[in-house]
Every structure is written in C-alpha cells, then in structure tokens.
Amino acid sequence: MSTTLDSAVASAARTDAPPAILMDKVNKWYGAMHVLRDVSLSVAEGERVVVCGPSGSGKSTMIRCINRLEQHQEGRIIVDGMELTDDLRNLDAIRREVGMVFQSFNLFPHLTVLENCTLAPIWVRRMPKKDAEELAMEYLTRVKIPEQARKFPGQLSGGQQQRVAIARALCMKPKIMLFDEPTSALDPEMIKEVLDTMVMLADTGMTMICVTHEMGFARQVADRVVFMDRGEIVESGTPDQVFNDPKTDRLKTFLSQIL
Ligand code: ADP
Ligand code: MG
C-alpha cells in the first residue's frame, strides 16, 4: 500500500467516514499514449470537486475511470469502499451508486422524458412501474420540468434535455454524481438553468465531481478545484487558491486563456 493510500485511509479512519472516492496513483494509457499519470485524489462524502484543465488533459478519462467507462491499468480506485478491479465483481454495485451526466445529454431519443427516467429504475432496480414513474415525476419536478414528461427529447431545448439527464441519473438514487462538461454543448442562455440545477443538487449534500470551466459555479459550490494538465493533477486547492493564487506556470497560462 502506498503512502498516499495509507495517509488517506488513516485520515478517513480519524473522521470515521471512508472517502466516497479514492484514486491512488492511477495510470492509464491509450496504446502508447500515457493519459493519466499517477493521479491520486480522495473525495470525501458530501464533497464537491471541480476539475478543470486544457482540452486533452485527461479530465474525461479520469472521471470515466471512476465508473469504469474506461479502465485504468495501474493504481487503485475505490468507490464507496469497493475497489474497481479486473474481476468486475463490484462493477454493478459501483455503477448503481455513481450517476453520470455527459456533455451530449445521451438521452434515448425514441423514449419519452418519463420513460428515459424510469428505464433503469424498472430494469436495474426492479422497481414497479408505478413507483418508478412517481419517483421520476418527483425528480422532474425538482429540475423544474414536470410538464415535459410526455415529450420526446428532440422536442426539448438543450437545457431542458440536460436537466432530464440529471433527473434520470438521480432516479437511480446515486451516492455520487459525475458531471463531464454538462454545459459545454449549451447555448449561453441555457447554461444558467443547468448550473442552477447543479447548485440545487450540491445543496442537498450530494458528493459531486464536476468537470467544468464555469468559474462562477466553481466559486459558488466547489470545496476544492483540481487543475489537470497532460494527464497529471498539477494543482488543487480552494477556488480562491486555484483561481487567485496559481502556483505553476501551467495553471497561470490556463487561467489567462479562459478568464
Ligand atoms: P479532456 O477531457 O481533458 O479533454 P480526455 O480525457 O478526453 O481529455 O483525453 C485525454 C487524452 O486521451 C487526449 O489526448 C485524447 O485525445 C486521448 N483519448 C481520449 N479518449 C481516447 C480513446 N478512446 N482512444 C484513444 N485516445 C483517447
Ligand atoms: Mg473531456
């Protein structure tokens, strides 16, 4: 066991709450390309982490490894006490606890909004249809689009579709939510409604990792901001530390490009 993991486990023991997510010296290659380099990150239950960094720095790969949409080759990833290993025994259990929202919504176009939300609860959680529909309506109300339940995704605006995607993920009652640039594909006027939904979720105490360059959002909700570049976590700290007092030239350059 490495020092990072030891100290993370020790601090978790002190607080009596194991981390929701523990990544310890994770490495990943696509062919010969080394895309995650000794990535170590411990996320406490209820913590909100924002991940930023240039395009191609490995942000998506990192969060996709957490629910094994991508596989890491070295290091350890432990989610809610369950380790992601090659035998995949824990994979179903982990995927149930980790909800994910993508840049491109990824809704099923041939299903209504309501059906998109009830599909997994009915087929994965074996929930009776009526209960699943009640639950879906509850979450569609929380994301402020209950009136869209009978429509198809193509009939909704981008912002509405992304809120459906969030509601759909929440219907599985995840303990952890991962967001991969959820507002990057949206027109400017729709970004706020999606960010407002994410703020609402943060206020419920949900453990969240959000890849986003929305500084306002990061400042409002992030406990910690992590800056990645070329597959490494280069800096991390409070939003104030990372945005107002960058230590490395790499982060300074990145901030000068996005601010
Ligand atoms: P980011 O989300 O920060 O833009 P990614 O995690 O998507 O970065 O990509 C990190 C690196 O891995 C990039 O160089 C990208 O081109 C490469 N990459 C991503 N997905 C694949 C894949 N499926 N096969 C090969 N290379 C990939
Ligand atoms: Mg990405």
CSV table of C-alpha atoms in Angstrom, one decimal, residues 14 16 24 40 43 49 55 68 75 83 88 90 96 111-112 117 130 135 151-152 157 160 174 209 213-214 224 243 256:
chain,number,residue,atom,x,y,z
A,14,ARG,CA,-9.9,9.6,12.1
A,16,ASP,CA,-14.8,7.8,10.9
A,24,ASP,CA,-4.3,6.2,-5.7
A,40,SER,CA,-4.3,10.5,-6.7
A,43,VAL,CA,-13.1,12.8,-2.3
A,49,VAL,CA,-14.8,18.8,-6.5
A,55,SER,CA,-8.6,20.1,-23.7
A,68,ARG,CA,-15.2,2.1,-15.4
A,75,GLY,CA,-3.1,2.1,-9.4
A,83,GLU,CA,-12.4,-1.5,-5.3
A,88,LEU,CA,-15.6,-6.7,-12.1
A,90,ASN,CA,-18.1,-4.7,-7.8
A,96,ARG,CA,-25.6,1.9,-9.2
A,111,LEU,CA,-38.3,7.2,-25.4
A,112,THR,CA,-40.3,9.9,-23.7
A,117,CYS,CA,-36.1,8.4,-16.3
A,130,LYS,CA,-45.9,3.0,-11.0
A,135,LEU,CA,-40.1,8.9,-8.5
A,151,LYS,CA,-42.5,14.7,-24.7
A,152,PHE,CA,-39.6,13.2,-26.5
A,157,SER,CA,-34.3,22.6,-25.6
A,160,GLN,CA,-34.2,21.0,-20.7
A,174,PRO,CA,-26.8,7.6,-6.7
A,209,ILE,CA,-17.1,15.7,-9.3
A,213,HIS,CA,-14.8,25.7,-16.8
A,214,GLU,CA,-17.7,27.6,-15.3
A,224,ARG,CA,-11.9,22.0,-4.0
A,243,PHE,CA,-8.1,30.9,-9.4
A,256,SER,CA,-5.1,33.5,-18.8
